[in-house]
Amino acid sequence: MNIKINRETLLKPLSSVCGIIERRHTLPILSNLLLEAREEKLVLTATDLEMQISLSIFSNIGGELSTTISAKKLLDICRALQENTEINMTTSESRITVKAGKSKFNLQTLPAADYPVMSKVLTGSNTLIRISQRELKRLLRQVEFAMAQQDIRYYLNGLLFELTANRLNIVGTDGHRLSYTSTELNQNYDKQEVILPRKTIIELIKLLDDSDEQVLISLTNGQANFAFGAIELISKVIDGKFPDYSRVIPVGHQNSFSVNRITILLSMQRASILSNEKYRGIRMVLGNNSLKLISTNSEQEEAEEELEINYNKEPLDIGFNVTYMIDVLNNVGSDEVIFSFADANSSCLVTVPEDSNYKYVVMPMRI
Amino acid sequence: MPRIQLLNDQLISQIAAGEVVERPAAALKEILENSLDAGSNDIHISLMQGGIKQIRISDNGKGIPREELNLALTRHATSKISNLEELERVATLGFRGEALASIAAISRISLSSRFEGNSHAWKISSEGGYLGEIVPAALNMGTAIEVSDLFFNTPARRNFLKTENTEFGHCEEVISRIALSRPQISFTVQHNGRSLSRWSQGSSTQRFKDILGEEFLSESFEIDEVANGFRLWGIAAQPTFSRNSRDKQYVYVNGRFVRDKLISHAIKQAYQDVLHNDRFPAYAIFLELDPGLVDVNVHPSKTEVRFRDGQSIHRFIFHSLNKRLASPTGAINSVSVSKSESNPFKSAYPADANTLRDGTYQSQKNLALNSQSEEFYKTLFGNIHNSNVDSGIEKQNSDSENGIQNEVEDFPLGFALVQIHGVYILAQNKHGLVIVDMHAAHERIVYEKLKCNFDIDEGHQIQMQPLLIPVSFFADKMEVSTVVEESKSGYGNLSKLGFDIGILSPTNLVVRAVPAILKDADPVSLARNVLHDLKEFGSSRAFTERRNEMLATMACHAAVRANRILTLQEMNGLLRDMETTERSGQCNHGRPTWFQISMNDLDKMFMRGK
């Protein structure tokens, strides 16, 4: 069995799929990559048993192949080779020989039949959603940072995809702040909820590009399937009940002001230098047409930033974890942001003028 | 169908005996306590076959008159209390009037006693509870009791006895416990006719040394604290002398050995910051308080007690011990940490009370110090000390006429000489050589500073992070009732700890806010810990503990690592910091941070002056 392929054709797809392979494993085959070549097509598959990425390369490879090989080593070899080298792979027994120019590598393989391939679930109901790559990537970016990480409330370690009528709502929260976004679909759906794991979301953002090409999402029993370009991503979903986010998003907060995103972001970053390194607390003091950001740390050092804003509602003194604010300002990607408050004990709502669907809620901190 | 009927007296006693006398050691304890209550100051104990065959105890107490001998072996007969009031304020070890009768019911017993002023002694024997005649006997003074063939008429219980050695071990433990608390009484112990130990009357320090060993004593510090009518005294071992089991933990309440959850919890908390989790501190401590404030009538074996005011006792014990454990290296002066078992330079401190208390040596006045570094040091740190609040150092500095020597003595850890392999600092103080583990020491300093900062920062109120999505959890009745009690008092305790916990239903609680610093911890387990502590001990250190864990990790990362080359100035700075830092004798994980090798030890190693 023998194939040949250009380094440039292989390298980019290879690095895309290798991302999900964990470095430490108890199962040796999980550090491997499945290579399947048939006629004009080479399929690379990687899995961590929770999700799987398959990527097809269409090229004149001139042979057949079906084996698994260490993902990291193959990637390192390809990276180190000179540009535009022709790579030759020959398998024999439990070995594969990779030749490129004057370089030759002899690597171990494991049988392709042993590779734990996740197959598409075909039973049960199947919901199909179509959305452009650019739109999906934008939505995920808006909410991804609010996901919990290794929280024992396992259902928070991911994003909620909620279908209602012709809308797709995506929500992430870690119990302290919540990020919500929504988009219109071209079709009506029955109400349906799935939670996609954190790692899947992060890989998706990496793999999606800014094209108008369609992503076909199919949701079946316990599985979500994303197909776009040459990529097919299969992921398990988190089996759990996401909290009722609609109760958390406040309505009718009166005290609001609009501010340039970059201006307040830079002020926040400066003030955060002297905030307590563990609590990260910062006070937002609202007065007549002025916003002060005040922080102190455990060494009693203080920072104060003042911004001129258009504000003539009630004065307010409210504390926040500055990380939560910097997170949203870094990720919303608009020129202006709107902050709305009720009082010092109620949550704060952050919205952006150009996207009425986006909402970010953060709880204050008692300082 | 059997009829309900009254049991005969014999059987009642045997049943009662099951509670009190489960093994020879229990019988021994009861009889010994009688001897103590009788005011003896010399007790002889002789055991045969681990006490299974025979227990013989003779004392020189005030004895029992002839006409009361009968009653002494009868159930519910005692001389120690006569009405309820006396029961509530009982100061003797026994009071139930059960022990002797119970023992008599299951053994062959002979009781001879010569009451004060009588011309000769009288003796009564009993077999399985059947009393014999009272006959004249020969005895110098006091009372002698001989218990033979324990459990001879209760074969079931006899089958549960362990080997002779095990039973003797239990007896020895009982004797040690009692002897520890009564240094004014001399004890002689014999087993199978062989003389084992003789502890003569003496100070409590002497008795600690006899029973716990010299090593324990030299590794311990003395405590003696008085407050609000409580007194806590005794000895507790340095954290470096920790054990991997709970043996060597002796707690006495009004002279009675007890195992009490409240007290051991308070002690454990005091050691928390300096002891690794699976190590146990060693101590022998005595709590004295008004007998009216403690109820000993909880269980027939009387190793359990109830306190009227458990909370303040918990606080008192915690603070007394914590104060001593926390005192900075500089304050304990030259209490050497150096005598753990593994240390080859084990010094021969005479372990009597005086050295323990002030621990000062005859100092080697003429020990020459590198004058250059001295000068250098003064220029470096002189200013700091003048601005320092530490009045002790200030005084010394202004009193400069006494010269350099005096100033040296003010620094218990002396001056750094050199760094070894990037790990240890060698320093010289007035006693000799000091070796410091630089990472461990710095880690502790950073940790204490962080704790201090966070304590100030929090002020009166802990910063609270309300949860966007409150977490509800299934709670048991105790947890719910704790929250109910809290709600009645306006949630003062909980909000002081940075928590907001509410009741959803009779079986569900909800956490609405957690302390900001612990926002990423599991809110449910945190809330459970806090509620449990509030219920059991009236206050909770769960927050402080969790926070300290986190600060400890931060400190570990911030401390200097091995192979970091320090200059002399930096090393001296570290030593000065150690002297003013609390608990600087141990790192965060309970390992020692420094050792002292005295000139004596060094001289011995080189056989100088022999």
JSON list of N, CA, C and O in Angstrom, two decimals, chain A residues 259-276 280-282 291 293-297 301-308 322-323 326 329-330:
[
{"chain": "A", "resi": 259, "resn": "VAL", "atom": "N", "xyz": [-21.08, 53.72, 25.97]},
{"chain": "A", "resi": 259, "resn": "VAL", "atom": "CA", "xyz": [-19.69, 54.16, 26.07]},
{"chain": "A", "resi": 259, "resn": "VAL", "atom": "C", "xyz": [-18.89, 53.48, 24.97]},
{"chain": "A", "resi": 259, "resn": "VAL", "atom": "O", "xyz": [-19.25, 52.39, 24.51]},
{"chain": "A", "resi": 260, "resn": "ASN", "atom": "N", "xyz": [-17.83, 54.12, 24.52]},
{"chain": "A", "resi": 260, "resn": "ASN", "atom": "CA", "xyz": [-16.96, 53.53, 23.52]},
{"chain": "A", "resi": 260, "resn": "ASN", "atom": "C", "xyz": [-16.29, 52.30, 24.10]},
{"chain": "A", "resi": 260, "resn": "ASN", "atom": "O", "xyz": [-15.71, 52.34, 25.19]},
{"chain": "A", "resi": 261, "resn": "ARG", "atom": "N", "xyz": [-16.35, 51.20, 23.38]},
{"chain": "A", "resi": 261, "resn": "ARG", "atom": "CA", "xyz": [-15.88, 49.92, 23.92]},
{"chain": "A", "resi": 261, "resn": "ARG", "atom": "C", "xyz": [-14.38, 49.95, 24.23]},
{"chain": "A", "resi": 261, "resn": "ARG", "atom": "O", "xyz": [-13.95, 49.57, 25.30]},
{"chain": "A", "resi": 262, "resn": "ILE", "atom": "N", "xyz": [-13.60, 50.46, 23.28]},
{"chain": "A", "resi": 262, "resn": "ILE", "atom": "CA", "xyz": [-12.15, 50.44, 23.47]},
{"chain": "A", "resi": 262, "resn": "ILE", "atom": "C", "xyz": [-11.76, 51.34, 24.64]},
{"chain": "A", "resi": 262, "resn": "ILE", "atom": "O", "xyz": [-10.93, 50.98, 25.47]},
{"chain": "A", "resi": 263, "resn": "THR", "atom": "N", "xyz": [-12.42, 52.51, 24.74]},
{"chain": "A", "resi": 263, "resn": "THR", "atom": "CA", "xyz": [-12.09, 53.42, 25.83]},
{"chain": "A", "resi": 263, "resn": "THR", "atom": "C", "xyz": [-12.27, 52.78, 27.18]},
{"chain": "A", "resi": 263, "resn": "THR", "atom": "O", "xyz": [-11.39, 52.80, 28.04]},
{"chain": "A", "resi": 264, "resn": "ILE", "atom": "N", "xyz": [-13.46, 52.17, 27.38]},
{"chain": "A", "resi": 264, "resn": "ILE", "atom": "CA", "xyz": [-13.72, 51.60, 28.71]},
{"chain": "A", "resi": 264, "resn": "ILE", "atom": "C", "xyz": [-12.89, 50.34, 28.92]},
{"chain": "A", "resi": 264, "resn": "ILE", "atom": "O", "xyz": [-12.43, 50.06, 30.03]},
{"chain": "A", "resi": 265, "resn": "LEU", "atom": "N", "xyz": [-12.62, 49.60, 27.86]},
{"chain": "A", "resi": 265, "resn": "LEU", "atom": "CA", "xyz": [-11.80, 48.40, 27.99]},
{"chain": "A", "resi": 265, "resn": "LEU", "atom": "C", "xyz": [-10.40, 48.76, 28.49]},
{"chain": "A", "resi": 265, "resn": "LEU", "atom": "O", "xyz": [-9.89, 48.16, 29.45]},
{"chain": "A", "resi": 266, "resn": "LEU", "atom": "N", "xyz": [-9.82, 49.80, 27.88]},
{"chain": "A", "resi": 266, "resn": "LEU", "atom": "CA", "xyz": [-8.47, 50.19, 28.30]},
{"chain": "A", "resi": 266, "resn": "LEU", "atom": "C", "xyz": [-8.47, 50.69, 29.74]},
{"chain": "A", "resi": 266, "resn": "LEU", "atom": "O", "xyz": [-7.58, 50.39, 30.51]},
{"chain": "A", "resi": 267, "resn": "SER", "atom": "N", "xyz": [-9.52, 51.46, 30.11]},
{"chain": "A", "resi": 267, "resn": "SER", "atom": "CA", "xyz": [-9.62, 51.94, 31.49]},
{"chain": "A", "resi": 267, "resn": "SER", "atom": "C", "xyz": [-9.72, 50.78, 32.46]},
{"chain": "A", "resi": 267, "resn": "SER", "atom": "O", "xyz": [-9.07, 50.76, 33.51]},
{"chain": "A", "resi": 268, "resn": "MET", "atom": "N", "xyz": [-10.55, 49.81, 32.09]},
{"chain": "A", "resi": 268, "resn": "MET", "atom": "CA", "xyz": [-10.72, 48.64, 32.94]},
{"chain": "A", "resi": 268, "resn": "MET", "atom": "C", "xyz": [-9.39, 47.92, 33.11]},
{"chain": "A", "resi": 268, "resn": "MET", "atom": "O", "xyz": [-9.02, 47.50, 34.20]},
{"chain": "A", "resi": 269, "resn": "GLN", "atom": "N", "xyz": [-8.69, 47.74, 32.00]},
{"chain": "A", "resi": 269, "resn": "GLN", "atom": "CA", "xyz": [-7.42, 47.02, 32.07]},
{"chain": "A", "resi": 269, "resn": "GLN", "atom": "C", "xyz": [-6.42, 47.74, 32.96]},
{"chain": "A", "resi": 269, "resn": "GLN", "atom": "O", "xyz": [-5.72, 47.12, 33.74]},
{"chain": "A", "resi": 270, "resn": "ARG", "atom": "N", "xyz": [-6.40, 49.07, 32.86]},
{"chain": "A", "resi": 270, "resn": "ARG", "atom": "CA", "xyz": [-5.47, 49.82, 33.71]},
{"chain": "A", "resi": 270, "resn": "ARG", "atom": "C", "xyz": [-5.87, 49.70, 35.17]},
{"chain": "A", "resi": 270, "resn": "ARG", "atom": "O", "xyz": [-5.06, 49.44, 36.04]},
{"chain": "A", "resi": 271, "resn": "ALA", "atom": "N", "xyz": [-7.17, 49.85, 35.44]},
{"chain": "A", "resi": 271, "resn": "ALA", "atom": "CA", "xyz": [-7.63, 49.79, 36.83]},
{"chain": "A", "resi": 271, "resn": "ALA", "atom": "C", "xyz": [-7.41, 48.40, 37.41]},
{"chain": "A", "resi": 271, "resn": "ALA", "atom": "O", "xyz": [-7.13, 48.24, 38.60]},
{"chain": "A", "resi": 272, "resn": "SER", "atom": "N", "xyz": [-7.51, 47.40, 36.56]},
{"chain": "A", "resi": 272, "resn": "SER", "atom": "CA", "xyz": [-7.41, 46.03, 37.08]},
{"chain": "A", "resi": 272, "resn": "SER", "atom": "C", "xyz": [-6.01, 45.70, 37.60]},
{"chain": "A", "resi": 272, "resn": "SER", "atom": "O", "xyz": [-5.83, 44.78, 38.37]},
{"chain": "A", "resi": 273, "resn": "ILE", "atom": "N", "xyz": [-5.02, 46.49, 37.18]},
{"chain": "A", "resi": 273, "resn": "ILE", "atom": "CA", "xyz": [-3.66, 46.21, 37.64]},
{"chain": "A", "resi": 273, "resn": "ILE", "atom": "C", "xyz": [-3.58, 46.26, 39.16]},
{"chain": "A", "resi": 273, "resn": "ILE", "atom": "O", "xyz": [-2.90, 45.46, 39.78]},
{"chain": "A", "resi": 274, "resn": "LEU", "atom": "N", "xyz": [-4.32, 47.19, 39.75]},
{"chain": "A", "resi": 274, "resn": "LEU", "atom": "CA", "xyz": [-4.26, 47.31, 41.20]},
{"chain": "A", "resi": 274, "resn": "LEU", "atom": "C", "xyz": [-5.49, 46.71, 41.89]},
{"chain": "A", "resi": 274, "resn": "LEU", "atom": "O", "xyz": [-5.77, 47.02, 43.03]},
{"chain": "A", "resi": 275, "resn": "SER", "atom": "N", "xyz": [-6.20, 45.85, 41.18]},
{"chain": "A", "resi": 275, "resn": "SER", "atom": "CA", "xyz": [-7.30, 45.18, 41.88]},
{"chain": "A", "resi": 275, "resn": "SER", "atom": "C", "xyz": [-6.72, 43.95, 42.57]},
{"chain": "A", "resi": 275, "resn": "SER", "atom": "O", "xyz": [-5.66, 43.45, 42.19]},
{"chain": "A", "resi": 276, "resn": "ASN", "atom": "N", "xyz": [-7.41, 43.50, 43.58]},
{"chain": "A", "resi": 276, "resn": "ASN", "atom": "CA", "xyz": [-6.94, 42.35, 44.34]},
{"chain": "A", "resi": 276, "resn": "ASN", "atom": "C", "xyz": [-6.78, 41.15, 43.41]},
{"chain": "A", "resi": 276, "resn": "ASN", "atom": "O", "xyz": [-7.68, 40.80, 42.67]},
{"chain": "A", "resi": 280, "resn": "ARG", "atom": "N", "xyz": [-10.30, 40.20, 42.23]},
{"chain": "A", "resi": 280, "resn": "ARG", "atom": "CA", "xyz": [-10.40, 41.02, 41.03]},
{"chain": "A", "resi": 280, "resn": "ARG", "atom": "C", "xyz": [-11.56, 42.01, 41.13]},
{"chain": "A", "resi": 280, "resn": "ARG", "atom": "O", "xyz": [-12.25, 42.26, 40.15]},
{"chain": "A", "resi": 281, "resn": "GLY", "atom": "N", "xyz": [-11.78, 42.54, 42.29]},
{"chain": "A", "resi": 281, "resn": "GLY", "atom": "CA", "xyz": [-12.92, 43.44, 42.48]},
{"chain": "A", "resi": 281, "resn": "GLY", "atom": "C", "xyz": [-12.61, 44.84, 41.96]},
{"chain": "A", "resi": 281, "resn": "GLY", "atom": "O", "xyz": [-11.49, 45.33, 42.02]},
{"chain": "A", "resi": 282, "resn": "ILE", "atom": "N", "xyz": [-13.64, 45.49, 41.39]},
{"chain": "A", "resi": 282, "resn": "ILE", "atom": "CA", "xyz": [-13.48, 46.86, 40.91]},
{"chain": "A", "resi": 282, "resn": "ILE", "atom": "C", "xyz": [-14.80, 47.58, 41.16]},
{"chain": "A", "resi": 282, "resn": "ILE", "atom": "O", "xyz": [-15.87, 46.97, 41.01]},
{"chain": "A", "resi": 291, "resn": "LEU", "atom": "N", "xyz": [-18.17, 58.43, 34.98]},
{"chain": "A", "resi": 291, "resn": "LEU", "atom": "CA", "xyz": [-18.03, 57.05, 35.46]},
{"chain": "A", "resi": 291, "resn": "LEU", "atom": "C", "xyz": [-16.63, 56.92, 36.01]},
{"chain": "A", "resi": 291, "resn": "LEU", "atom": "O", "xyz": [-15.64, 57.21, 35.33]},
{"chain": "A", "resi": 293, "resn": "LEU", "atom": "N", "xyz": [-13.85, 54.30, 37.74]},
{"chain": "A", "resi": 293, "resn": "LEU", "atom": "CA", "xyz": [-13.51, 52.91, 38.02]},
{"chain": "A", "resi": 293, "resn": "LEU", "atom": "C", "xyz": [-12.45, 52.94, 39.11]},
{"chain": "A", "resi": 293, "resn": "LEU", "atom": "O", "xyz": [-11.40, 53.56, 38.94]},
{"chain": "A", "resi": 294, "resn": "ILE", "atom": "N", "xyz": [-12.75, 52.28, 40.24]},
{"chain": "A", "resi": 294, "resn": "ILE", "atom": "CA", "xyz": [-11.84, 52.38, 41.37]},
{"chain": "A", "resi": 294, "resn": "ILE", "atom": "C", "xyz": [-11.46, 50.98, 41.82]},
{"chain": "A", "resi": 294, "resn": "ILE", "atom": "O", "xyz": [-12.32, 50.10, 41.98]},
{"chain": "A", "resi": 295, "resn": "SER", "atom": "N", "xyz": [-10.17, 50.75, 42.01]},
{"chain": "A", "resi": 295, "resn": "SER", "atom": "CA", "xyz": [-9.77, 49.43, 42.52]},
{"chain": "A", "resi": 295, "resn": "SER", "atom": "C", "xyz": [-8.74, 49.59, 43.62]},
{"chain": "A", "resi": 295, "resn": "SER", "atom": "O", "xyz": [-7.99, 50.56, 43.65]},
{"chain": "A", "resi": 296, "resn": "THR", "atom": "N", "xyz": [-8.74, 48.64, 44.56]},
{"chain": "A", "resi": 296, "resn": "THR", "atom": "CA", "xyz": [-7.70, 48.61, 45.59]},
{"chain": "A", "resi": 296, "resn": "THR", "atom": "C", "xyz": [-7.26, 47.17, 45.73]},
{"chain": "A", "resi": 296, "resn": "THR", "atom": "O", "xyz": [-8.03, 46.27, 45.47]},
{"chain": "A", "resi": 297, "resn": "ASN", "atom": "N", "xyz": [-6.05, 46.95, 46.16]},
{"chain": "A", "resi": 297, "resn": "ASN", "atom": "CA", "xyz": [-5.58, 45.58, 46.37]},
{"chain": "A", "resi": 297, "resn": "ASN", "atom": "C", "xyz": [-5.23, 45.35, 47.82]},
{"chain": "A", "resi": 297, "resn": "ASN", "atom": "O", "xyz": [-5.43, 46.22, 48.68]},
{"chain": "A", "resi": 301, "resn": "GLU", "atom": "N", "xyz": [-3.01, 49.57, 47.76]},
{"chain": "A", "resi": 301, "resn": "GLU", "atom": "CA", "xyz": [-2.71, 50.46, 46.65]},
{"chain": "A", "resi": 301, "resn": "GLU", "atom": "C", "xyz": [-4.02, 50.73, 45.90]},
{"chain": "A", "resi": 301, "resn": "GLU", "atom": "O", "xyz": [-4.91, 49.89, 45.92]},
{"chain": "A", "resi": 302, "resn": "GLU", "atom": "N", "xyz": [-4.10, 51.88, 45.26]},
{"chain": "A", "resi": 302, "resn": "GLU", "atom": "CA", "xyz": [-5.36, 52.25, 44.64]},
{"chain": "A", "resi": 302, "resn": "GLU", "atom": "C", "xyz": [-5.19, 52.74, 43.22]},
{"chain": "A", "resi": 302, "resn": "GLU", "atom": "O", "xyz": [-4.18, 53.35, 42.89]},
{"chain": "A", "resi": 303, "resn": "ALA", "atom": "N", "xyz": [-6.17, 52.45, 42.40]},
{"chain": "A", "resi": 303, "resn": "ALA", "atom": "CA", "xyz": [-6.19, 53.00, 41.04]},
{"chain": "A", "resi": 303, "resn": "ALA", "atom": "C", "xyz": [-7.55, 53.64, 40.83]},
{"chain": "A", "resi": 303, "resn": "ALA", "atom": "O", "xyz": [-8.56, 53.13, 41.33]},
{"chain": "A", "resi": 304, "resn": "GLU", "atom": "N", "xyz": [-7.57, 54.77, 40.11]},
{"chain": "A", "resi": 304, "resn": "GLU", "atom": "CA", "xyz": [-8.85, 55.40, 39.81]},
{"chain": "A", "resi": 304, "resn": "GLU", "atom": "C", "xyz": [-8.82, 55.87, 38.36]},
{"chain": "A", "resi": 304, "resn": "GLU", "atom": "O", "xyz": [-7.86, 56.50, 37.91]},
{"chain": "A", "resi": 305, "resn": "GLU", "atom": "N", "xyz": [-9.85, 55.53, 37.62]},
{"chain": "A", "resi": 305, "resn": "GLU", "atom": "CA", "xyz": [-9.97, 55.93, 36.23]},
{"chain": "A", "resi": 305, "resn": "GLU", "atom": "C", "xyz": [-11.28, 56.70, 36.11]},
{"chain": "A", "resi": 305, "resn": "GLU", "atom": "O", "xyz": [-12.29, 56.28, 36.65]},
{"chain": "A", "resi": 306, "resn": "GLU", "atom": "N", "xyz": [-11.25, 57.81, 35.38]},
{"chain": "A", "resi": 306, "resn": "GLU", "atom": "CA", "xyz": [-12.50, 58.53, 35.20]},
{"chain": "A", "resi": 306, "resn": "GLU", "atom": "C", "xyz": [-12.83, 58.65, 33.72]},
{"chain": "A", "resi": 306, "resn": "GLU", "atom": "O", "xyz": [-11.97, 58.94, 32.90]},
{"chain": "A", "resi": 307, "resn": "LEU", "atom": "N", "xyz": [-14.09, 58.38, 33.37]},
{"chain": "A", "resi": 307, "resn": "LEU", "atom": "CA", "xyz": [-14.53, 58.50, 31.99]},
{"chain": "A", "resi": 307, "resn": "LEU", "atom": "C", "xyz": [-15.70, 59.47, 31.93]},
{"chain": "A", "resi": 307, "resn": "LEU", "atom": "O", "xyz": [-16.54, 59.49, 32.82]},
{"chain": "A", "resi": 308, "resn": "GLU", "atom": "N", "xyz": [-15.71, 60.24, 30.84]},
{"chain": "A", "resi": 308, "resn": "GLU", "atom": "CA", "xyz": [-16.87, 61.11, 30.65]},
{"chain": "A", "resi": 308, "resn": "GLU", "atom": "C", "xyz": [-17.91, 60.35, 29.86]},
{"chain": "A", "resi": 308, "resn": "GLU", "atom": "O", "xyz": [-17.63, 59.81, 28.79]},
{"chain": "A", "resi": 322, "resn": "VAL", "atom": "N", "xyz": [-13.61, 42.38, 37.78]},
{"chain": "A", "resi": 322, "resn": "VAL", "atom": "CA", "xyz": [-13.21, 43.11, 36.57]},
{"chain": "A", "resi": 322, "resn": "VAL", "atom": "C", "xyz": [-12.95, 42.16, 35.39]},
{"chain": "A", "resi": 322, "resn": "VAL", "atom": "O", "xyz": [-13.15, 42.51, 34.24]},
{"chain": "A", "resi": 323, "resn": "THR", "atom": "N", "xyz": [-12.55, 40.92, 35.72]},
{"chain": "A", "resi": 323, "resn": "THR", "atom": "CA", "xyz": [-12.31, 39.94, 34.65]},
{"chain": "A", "resi": 323, "resn": "THR", "atom": "C", "xyz": [-13.57, 39.72, 33.82]},
{"chain": "A", "resi": 323, "resn": "THR", "atom": "O", "xyz": [-13.51, 39.59, 32.60]},
{"chain": "A", "resi": 326, "resn": "ILE", "atom": "N", "xyz": [-13.93, 42.71, 31.49]},
{"chain": "A", "resi": 326, "resn": "ILE", "atom": "CA", "xyz": [-12.92, 42.73, 30.41]},
{"chain": "A", "resi": 326, "resn": "ILE", "atom": "C", "xyz": [-13.25, 41.66, 29.38]},
{"chain": "A", "resi": 326, "resn": "ILE", "atom": "O", "xyz": [-13.14, 41.87, 28.18]},
{"chain": "A", "resi": 329, "resn": "LEU", "atom": "N", "xyz": [-15.97, 42.89, 27.05]},
{"chain": "A", "resi": 329, "resn": "LEU", "atom": "CA", "xyz": [-15.51, 43.99, 26.20]},
{"chain": "A", "resi": 329, "resn": "LEU", "atom": "C", "xyz": [-14.55, 43.48, 25.13]},
{"chain": "A", "resi": 329, "resn": "LEU", "atom": "O", "xyz": [-14.50, 44.00, 24.02]},
{"chain": "A", "resi": 330, "resn": "ASN", "atom": "N", "xyz": [-13.79, 42.47, 25.45]},
{"chain": "A", "resi": 330, "resn": "ASN", "atom": "CA", "xyz": [-12.86, 41.89, 24.48]},
{"chain": "A", "resi": 330, "resn": "ASN", "atom": "C", "xyz": [-13.58, 41.15, 23.38]},
{"chain": "A", "resi": 330, "resn": "ASN", "atom": "O", "xyz": [-13.06, 40.98, 22.29]}
]
